[in-house]
Short mmCIF file of C-alpha atoms in Angstrom, two decimals:
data_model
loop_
_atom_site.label_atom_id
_atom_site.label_comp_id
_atom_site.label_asym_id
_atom_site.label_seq_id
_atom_site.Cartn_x
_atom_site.Cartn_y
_atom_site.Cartn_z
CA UNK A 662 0.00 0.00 0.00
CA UNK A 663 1.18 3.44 -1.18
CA UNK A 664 2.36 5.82 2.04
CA UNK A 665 -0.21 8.87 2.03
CA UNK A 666 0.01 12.27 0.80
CA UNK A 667 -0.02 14.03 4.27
CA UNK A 668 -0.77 13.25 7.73
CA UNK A 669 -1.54 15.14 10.18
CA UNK A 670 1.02 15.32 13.30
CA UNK A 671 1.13 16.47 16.87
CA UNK A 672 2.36 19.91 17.29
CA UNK A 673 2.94 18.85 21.25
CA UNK A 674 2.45 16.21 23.75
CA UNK A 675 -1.40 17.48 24.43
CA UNK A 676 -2.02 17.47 20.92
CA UNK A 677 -3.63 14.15 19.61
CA UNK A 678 -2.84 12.92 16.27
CA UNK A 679 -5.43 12.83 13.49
CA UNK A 680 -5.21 9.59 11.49
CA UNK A 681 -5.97 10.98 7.80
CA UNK A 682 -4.23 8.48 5.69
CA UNK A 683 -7.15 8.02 3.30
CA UNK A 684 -6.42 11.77 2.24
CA UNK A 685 -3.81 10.21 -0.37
CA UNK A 686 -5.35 10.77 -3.43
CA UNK A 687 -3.15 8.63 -6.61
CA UNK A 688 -6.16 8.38 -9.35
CA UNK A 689 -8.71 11.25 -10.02
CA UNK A 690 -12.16 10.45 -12.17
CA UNK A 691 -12.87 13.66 -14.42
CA UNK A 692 -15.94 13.87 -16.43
CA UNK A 693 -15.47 15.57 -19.68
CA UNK A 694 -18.30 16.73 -22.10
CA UNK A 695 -17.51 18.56 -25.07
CA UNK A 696 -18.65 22.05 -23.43
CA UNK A 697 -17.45 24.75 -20.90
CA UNK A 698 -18.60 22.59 -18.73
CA UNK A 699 -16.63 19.87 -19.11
CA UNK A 700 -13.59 21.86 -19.64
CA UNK A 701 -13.88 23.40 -16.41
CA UNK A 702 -13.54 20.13 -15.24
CA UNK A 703 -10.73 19.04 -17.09
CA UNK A 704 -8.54 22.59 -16.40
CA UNK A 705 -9.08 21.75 -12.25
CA UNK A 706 -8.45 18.26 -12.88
CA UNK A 707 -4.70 19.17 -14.43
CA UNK A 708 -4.54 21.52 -11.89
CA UNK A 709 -5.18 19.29 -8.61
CA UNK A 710 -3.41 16.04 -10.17
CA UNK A 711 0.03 17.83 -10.85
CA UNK A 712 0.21 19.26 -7.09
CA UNK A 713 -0.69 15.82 -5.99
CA UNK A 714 1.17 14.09 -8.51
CA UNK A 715 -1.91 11.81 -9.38
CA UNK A 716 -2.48 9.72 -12.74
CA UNK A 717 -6.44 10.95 -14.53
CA UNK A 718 -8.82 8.95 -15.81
CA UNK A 719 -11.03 10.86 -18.20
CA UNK A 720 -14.60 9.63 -18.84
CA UNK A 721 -16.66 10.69 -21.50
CA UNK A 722 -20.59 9.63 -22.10
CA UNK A 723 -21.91 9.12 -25.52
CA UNK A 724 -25.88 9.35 -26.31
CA UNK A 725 -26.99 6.32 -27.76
CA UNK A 726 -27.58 5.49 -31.43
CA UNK A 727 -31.44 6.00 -32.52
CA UNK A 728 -32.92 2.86 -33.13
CA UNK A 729 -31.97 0.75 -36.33
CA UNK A 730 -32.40 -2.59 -37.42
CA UNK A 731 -30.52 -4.84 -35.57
CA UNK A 732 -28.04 -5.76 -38.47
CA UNK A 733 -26.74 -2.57 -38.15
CA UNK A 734 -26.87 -1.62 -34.34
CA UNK A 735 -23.23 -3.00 -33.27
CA UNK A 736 -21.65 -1.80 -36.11
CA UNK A 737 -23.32 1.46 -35.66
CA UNK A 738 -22.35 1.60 -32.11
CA UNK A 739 -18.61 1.08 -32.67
CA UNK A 740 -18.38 4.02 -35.39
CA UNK A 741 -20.16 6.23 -32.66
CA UNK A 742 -17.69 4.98 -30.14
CA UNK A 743 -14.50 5.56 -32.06
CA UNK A 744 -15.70 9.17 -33.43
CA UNK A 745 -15.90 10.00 -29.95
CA UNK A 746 -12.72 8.66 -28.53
CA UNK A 747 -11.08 10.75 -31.28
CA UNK A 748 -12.81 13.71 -29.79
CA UNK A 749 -11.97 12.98 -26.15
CA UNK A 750 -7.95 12.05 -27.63
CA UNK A 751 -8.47 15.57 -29.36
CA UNK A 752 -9.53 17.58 -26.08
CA UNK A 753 -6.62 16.25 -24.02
CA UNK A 754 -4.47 17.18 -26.40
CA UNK A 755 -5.89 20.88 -26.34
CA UNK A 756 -6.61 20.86 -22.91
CA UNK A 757 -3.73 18.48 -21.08
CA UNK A 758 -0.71 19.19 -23.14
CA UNK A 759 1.72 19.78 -20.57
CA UNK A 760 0.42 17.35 -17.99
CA UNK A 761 2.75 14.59 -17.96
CA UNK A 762 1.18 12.12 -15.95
CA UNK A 763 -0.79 8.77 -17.32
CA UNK A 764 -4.31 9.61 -18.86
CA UNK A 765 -6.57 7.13 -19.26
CA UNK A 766 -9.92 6.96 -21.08
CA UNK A 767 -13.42 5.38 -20.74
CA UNK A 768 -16.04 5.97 -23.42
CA UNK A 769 -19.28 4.41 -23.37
CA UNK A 770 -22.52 4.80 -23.81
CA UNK A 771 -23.53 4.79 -20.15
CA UNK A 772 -24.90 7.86 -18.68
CA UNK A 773 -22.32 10.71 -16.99
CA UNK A 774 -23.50 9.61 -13.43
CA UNK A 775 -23.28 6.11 -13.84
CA UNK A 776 -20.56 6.10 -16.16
CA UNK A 777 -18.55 8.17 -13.51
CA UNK A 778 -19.49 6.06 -10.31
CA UNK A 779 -18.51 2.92 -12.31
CA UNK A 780 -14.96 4.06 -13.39
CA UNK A 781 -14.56 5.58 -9.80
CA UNK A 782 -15.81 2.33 -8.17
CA UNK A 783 -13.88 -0.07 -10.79
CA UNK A 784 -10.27 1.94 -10.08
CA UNK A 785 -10.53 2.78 -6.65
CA UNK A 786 -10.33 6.13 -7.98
CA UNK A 787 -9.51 8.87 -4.66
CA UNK A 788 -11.24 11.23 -5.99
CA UNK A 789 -13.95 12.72 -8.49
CA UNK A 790 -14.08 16.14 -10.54
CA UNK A 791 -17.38 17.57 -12.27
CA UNK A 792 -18.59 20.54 -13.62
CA UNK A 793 -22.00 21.57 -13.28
CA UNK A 794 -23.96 23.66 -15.55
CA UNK A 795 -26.17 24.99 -12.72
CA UNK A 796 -28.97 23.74 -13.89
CA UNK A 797 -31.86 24.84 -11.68
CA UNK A 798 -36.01 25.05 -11.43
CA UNK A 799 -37.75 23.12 -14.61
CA UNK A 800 -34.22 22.47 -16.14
CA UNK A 801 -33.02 20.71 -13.42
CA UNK A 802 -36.44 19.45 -12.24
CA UNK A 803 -36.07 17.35 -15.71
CA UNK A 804 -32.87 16.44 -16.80
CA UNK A 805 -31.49 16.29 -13.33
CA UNK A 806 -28.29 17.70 -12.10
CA UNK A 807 -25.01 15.20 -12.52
CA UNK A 808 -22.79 16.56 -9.71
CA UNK A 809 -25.62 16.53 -6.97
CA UNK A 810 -26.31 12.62 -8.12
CA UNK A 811 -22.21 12.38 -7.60
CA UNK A 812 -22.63 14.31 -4.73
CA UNK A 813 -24.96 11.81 -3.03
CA UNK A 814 -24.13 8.34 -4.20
CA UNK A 815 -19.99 8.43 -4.78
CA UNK A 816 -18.02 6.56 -2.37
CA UNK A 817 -15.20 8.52 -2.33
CA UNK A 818 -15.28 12.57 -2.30
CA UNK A 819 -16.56 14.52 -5.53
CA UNK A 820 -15.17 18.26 -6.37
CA UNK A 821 -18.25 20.15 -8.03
CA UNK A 822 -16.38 22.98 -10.44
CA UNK A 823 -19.46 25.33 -11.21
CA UNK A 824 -20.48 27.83 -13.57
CA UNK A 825 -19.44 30.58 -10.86
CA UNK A 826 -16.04 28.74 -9.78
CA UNK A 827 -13.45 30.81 -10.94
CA UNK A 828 -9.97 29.40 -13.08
CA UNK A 829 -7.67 27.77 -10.26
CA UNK A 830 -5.94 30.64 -8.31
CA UNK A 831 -3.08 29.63 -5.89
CA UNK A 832 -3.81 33.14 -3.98
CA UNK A 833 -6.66 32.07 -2.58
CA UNK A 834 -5.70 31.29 1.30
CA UNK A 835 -9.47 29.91 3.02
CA UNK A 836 -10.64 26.98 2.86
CA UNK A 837 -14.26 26.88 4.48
CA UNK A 838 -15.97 24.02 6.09
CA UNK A 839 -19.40 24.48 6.25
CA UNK A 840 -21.78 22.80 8.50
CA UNK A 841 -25.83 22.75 8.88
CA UNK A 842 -28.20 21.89 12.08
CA UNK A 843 -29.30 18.42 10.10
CA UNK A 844 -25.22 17.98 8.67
CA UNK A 845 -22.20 17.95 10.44
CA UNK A 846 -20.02 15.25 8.48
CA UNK A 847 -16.63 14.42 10.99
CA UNK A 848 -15.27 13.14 7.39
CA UNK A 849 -15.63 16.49 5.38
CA UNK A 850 -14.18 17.90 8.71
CA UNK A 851 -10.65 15.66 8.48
CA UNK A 852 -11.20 16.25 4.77
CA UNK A 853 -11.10 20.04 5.53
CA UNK A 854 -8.25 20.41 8.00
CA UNK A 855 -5.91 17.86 6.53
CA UNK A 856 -6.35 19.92 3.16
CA UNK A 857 -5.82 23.39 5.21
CA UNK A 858 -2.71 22.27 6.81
CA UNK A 859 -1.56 20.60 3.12
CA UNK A 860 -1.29 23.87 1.51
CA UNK A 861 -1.03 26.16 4.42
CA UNK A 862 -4.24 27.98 4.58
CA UNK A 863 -6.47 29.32 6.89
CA UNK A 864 -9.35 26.65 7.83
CA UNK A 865 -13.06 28.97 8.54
CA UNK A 866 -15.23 26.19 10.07
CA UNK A 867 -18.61 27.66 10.17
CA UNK A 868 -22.51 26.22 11.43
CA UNK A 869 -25.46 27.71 9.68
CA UNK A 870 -28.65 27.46 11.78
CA UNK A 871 -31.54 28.94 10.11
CA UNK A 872 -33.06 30.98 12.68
CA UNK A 873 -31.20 33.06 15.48
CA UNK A 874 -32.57 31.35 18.97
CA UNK A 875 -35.25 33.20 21.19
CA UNK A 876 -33.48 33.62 23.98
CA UNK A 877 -31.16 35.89 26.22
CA UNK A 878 -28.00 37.32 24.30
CA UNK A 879 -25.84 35.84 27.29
CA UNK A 880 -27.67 32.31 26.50
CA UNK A 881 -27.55 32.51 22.97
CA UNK A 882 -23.68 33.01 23.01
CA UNK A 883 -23.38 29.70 25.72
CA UNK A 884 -24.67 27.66 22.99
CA UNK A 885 -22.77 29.36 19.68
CA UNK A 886 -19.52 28.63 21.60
CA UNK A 887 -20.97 25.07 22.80
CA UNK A 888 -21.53 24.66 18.90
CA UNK A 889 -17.82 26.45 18.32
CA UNK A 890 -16.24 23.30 20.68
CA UNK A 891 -18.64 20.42 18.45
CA UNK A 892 -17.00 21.68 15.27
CA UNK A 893 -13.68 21.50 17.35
CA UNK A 894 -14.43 17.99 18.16
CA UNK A 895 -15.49 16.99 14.47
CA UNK A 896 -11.70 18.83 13.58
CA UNK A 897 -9.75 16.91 16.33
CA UNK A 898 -8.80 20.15 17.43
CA UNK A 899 -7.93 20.74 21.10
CA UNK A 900 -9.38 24.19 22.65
CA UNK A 901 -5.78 25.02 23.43
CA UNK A 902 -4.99 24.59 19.65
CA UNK A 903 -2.64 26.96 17.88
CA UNK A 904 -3.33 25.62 14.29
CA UNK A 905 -4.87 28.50 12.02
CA UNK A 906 -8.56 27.65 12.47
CA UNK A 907 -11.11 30.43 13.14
CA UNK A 908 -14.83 28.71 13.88
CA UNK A 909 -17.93 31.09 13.30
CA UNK A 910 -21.63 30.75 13.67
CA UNK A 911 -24.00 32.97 11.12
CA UNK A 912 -27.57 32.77 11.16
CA UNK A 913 -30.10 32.55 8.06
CA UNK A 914 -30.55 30.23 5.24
CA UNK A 915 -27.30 28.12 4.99
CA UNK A 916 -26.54 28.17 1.41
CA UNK A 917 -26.60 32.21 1.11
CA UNK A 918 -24.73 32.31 4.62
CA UNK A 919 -22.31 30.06 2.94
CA UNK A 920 -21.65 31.55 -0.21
CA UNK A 921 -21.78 34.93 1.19
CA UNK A 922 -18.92 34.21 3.25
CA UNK A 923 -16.91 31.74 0.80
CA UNK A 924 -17.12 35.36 -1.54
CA UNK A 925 -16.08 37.82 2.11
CA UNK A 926 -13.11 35.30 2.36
CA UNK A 927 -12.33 34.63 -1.27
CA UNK A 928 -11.99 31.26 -0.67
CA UNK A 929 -10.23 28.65 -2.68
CA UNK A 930 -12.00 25.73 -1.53
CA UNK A 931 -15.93 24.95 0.20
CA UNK A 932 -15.90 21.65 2.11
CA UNK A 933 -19.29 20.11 2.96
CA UNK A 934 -21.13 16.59 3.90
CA UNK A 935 -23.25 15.14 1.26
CA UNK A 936 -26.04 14.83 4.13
CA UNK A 937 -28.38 11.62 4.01
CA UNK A 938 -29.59 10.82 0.49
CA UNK A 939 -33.26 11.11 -0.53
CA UNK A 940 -35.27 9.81 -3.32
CA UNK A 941 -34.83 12.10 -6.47
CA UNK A 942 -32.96 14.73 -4.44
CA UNK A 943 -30.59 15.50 -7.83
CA UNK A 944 -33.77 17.01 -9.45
CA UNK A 945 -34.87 19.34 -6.95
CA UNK A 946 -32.99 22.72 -6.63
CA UNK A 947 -34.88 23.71 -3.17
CA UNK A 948 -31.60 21.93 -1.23
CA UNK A 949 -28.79 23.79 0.32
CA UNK A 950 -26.47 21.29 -1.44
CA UNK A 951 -27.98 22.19 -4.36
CA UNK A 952 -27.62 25.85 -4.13
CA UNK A 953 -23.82 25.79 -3.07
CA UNK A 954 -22.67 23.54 -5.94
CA UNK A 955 -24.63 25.80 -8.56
CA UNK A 956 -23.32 29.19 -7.25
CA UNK A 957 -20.05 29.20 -5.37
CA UNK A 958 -17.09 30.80 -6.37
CA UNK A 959 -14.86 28.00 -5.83
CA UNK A 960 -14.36 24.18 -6.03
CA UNK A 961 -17.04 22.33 -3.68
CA UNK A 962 -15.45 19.48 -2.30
CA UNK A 963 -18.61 17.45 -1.14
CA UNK A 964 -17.46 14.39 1.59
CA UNK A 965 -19.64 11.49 2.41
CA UNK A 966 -19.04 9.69 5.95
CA UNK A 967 -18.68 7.01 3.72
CA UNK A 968 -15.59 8.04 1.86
CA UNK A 969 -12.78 6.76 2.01
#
């Protein structure tokens, strides 16, 4: 087994260590389609597997043939195939010229979801990369939104790039961990330090309850800070910590709180839990999820408790 790409070490004797070895990420997933979209994807997916020194795999779905006599249908299916292997070959060329670690392809005709969570699945791929058109209301109510169905169902974590995010910017010193009343993942936490401390950033782990609570202002700050030493817990962090984590609590609806102060921050990275899965959650645009993959100004790395 490969040694990992960081781990996190005591500072002191008080200090407990945080076991993050599954943080070594060695083969990425990127979904490419032949669109700003996808080539969002694919510019973040250079960028991220050259720091980390990780081999791609670039998948690519193809729509079906239409229906023709049977005779035909294989034979069909392979020209289809091969003109679009030539167009994925052409795109890395464009797009990956100086990257000079192994690419591999998959081209089928299964859908982007499935197609992705296969190949991930199939070569214990570390991580995922998607764009996301932002697809929202009746759009999205229809067609669906790939990176939330990513976002929910991949085993290992999934980095939304959408139409917002911004080209990859190595000034950008935040990286925000974002948690909600009904989500508070401990893996996007580890996920969110052990990448802070990677590249030397300030970590902002925030909670967004919707509604300020009813009672005295001396009350009211009891439980922020009681919520301040949770998020501490979910970090490994010790109170007495000297590591370059500031924890905040901001009222209102979570997504705008969230973006609002990824944007006040200028972060270069949101961390988040996927949250428990519902039926047909990828085709409603109502979830704060939803609303933070669609609209932030950065990368969303989304974390499962289930990832590896």
């Amino acid at each position: 087994m490969s040694e990992p790409i960081l781990s996190i070490e005591p500072a002191g004797v008080s200090k407990p260590v945080v076991d993050v070895p599954p943080l070594s990420i060695h083969k990425i997933v990127v979904g490419y389609e032949n669109d700003e979209c996808g080539n969002r994807a694919l510019r973040w997916a250079e960028e991220i597997a050259t720091v980390l020194k990780a081999d791609l795999i670039v998948t690519h779905s193809v729509p079906p043939p239409p229906g023709v006599i049977d005779i035909y249908y294989e034979q069909l299916k392979e020209e289809v195939l091969d003109e679009a292997r030539d167009k994925i070959a052409d795109a890395i060329h464009r797009h990956l010229q100086h990257f000079d670690r192994p690419i591999k392809e998959v081209v089928n005709f299964d859908g982007p979801a499935k197609l992705m969570l296969r190949t991930a699945s199939e070569t214990d791929a570390d991580l995922v990369i998607v764009g996301s058109h932002g697809r929202k209301g009746i759009d999205q109510f229809l067609f669906g939104s790939v990176s939330e169905s990513l976002a929910f169902r991949c085993t290992c974590p999934v980095l939304v790039c959408g139409p917002e995010c911004e080209p990859p910017d190595m000034r950008r010193k935040t990286v925000v961990f974002a948690s909600t009343p009904s989500e508070t993942s401990v893996r996007a936490a580890e996920y969110a330090r052990a990448i802070a401390e990677y590249a030397g950033v300030k970590l902002l782990a925030m909670h967004t309850p919707a509604e300020r609570p009813p009672t005295e202002a001396h009350d009211r700050l009891w439980k922020e800070e009681y919520v301040k030493e949770l998020l501490r817990i979910a970090l490994g962090e010790p109170a007495d910590d000297a590591a370059d984590i500031t924890y905040c609590v901001e009222y209102g609806d979570p997504a705008e709180e969230v973006l609002t102060l990824a944007n006040k921050e200028d972060a270069a990275l949101i961390v988040i839990g996927s949250g428990e899965r519902m039926v047909g959650a990828d085709h409603f645009s109502w979830r704060p999820t939803g609303e933070i993959l669609r609209s932030a100004p950065c990368p969303v790395l989304v974390v499962s408790d289930n990832s590896k």
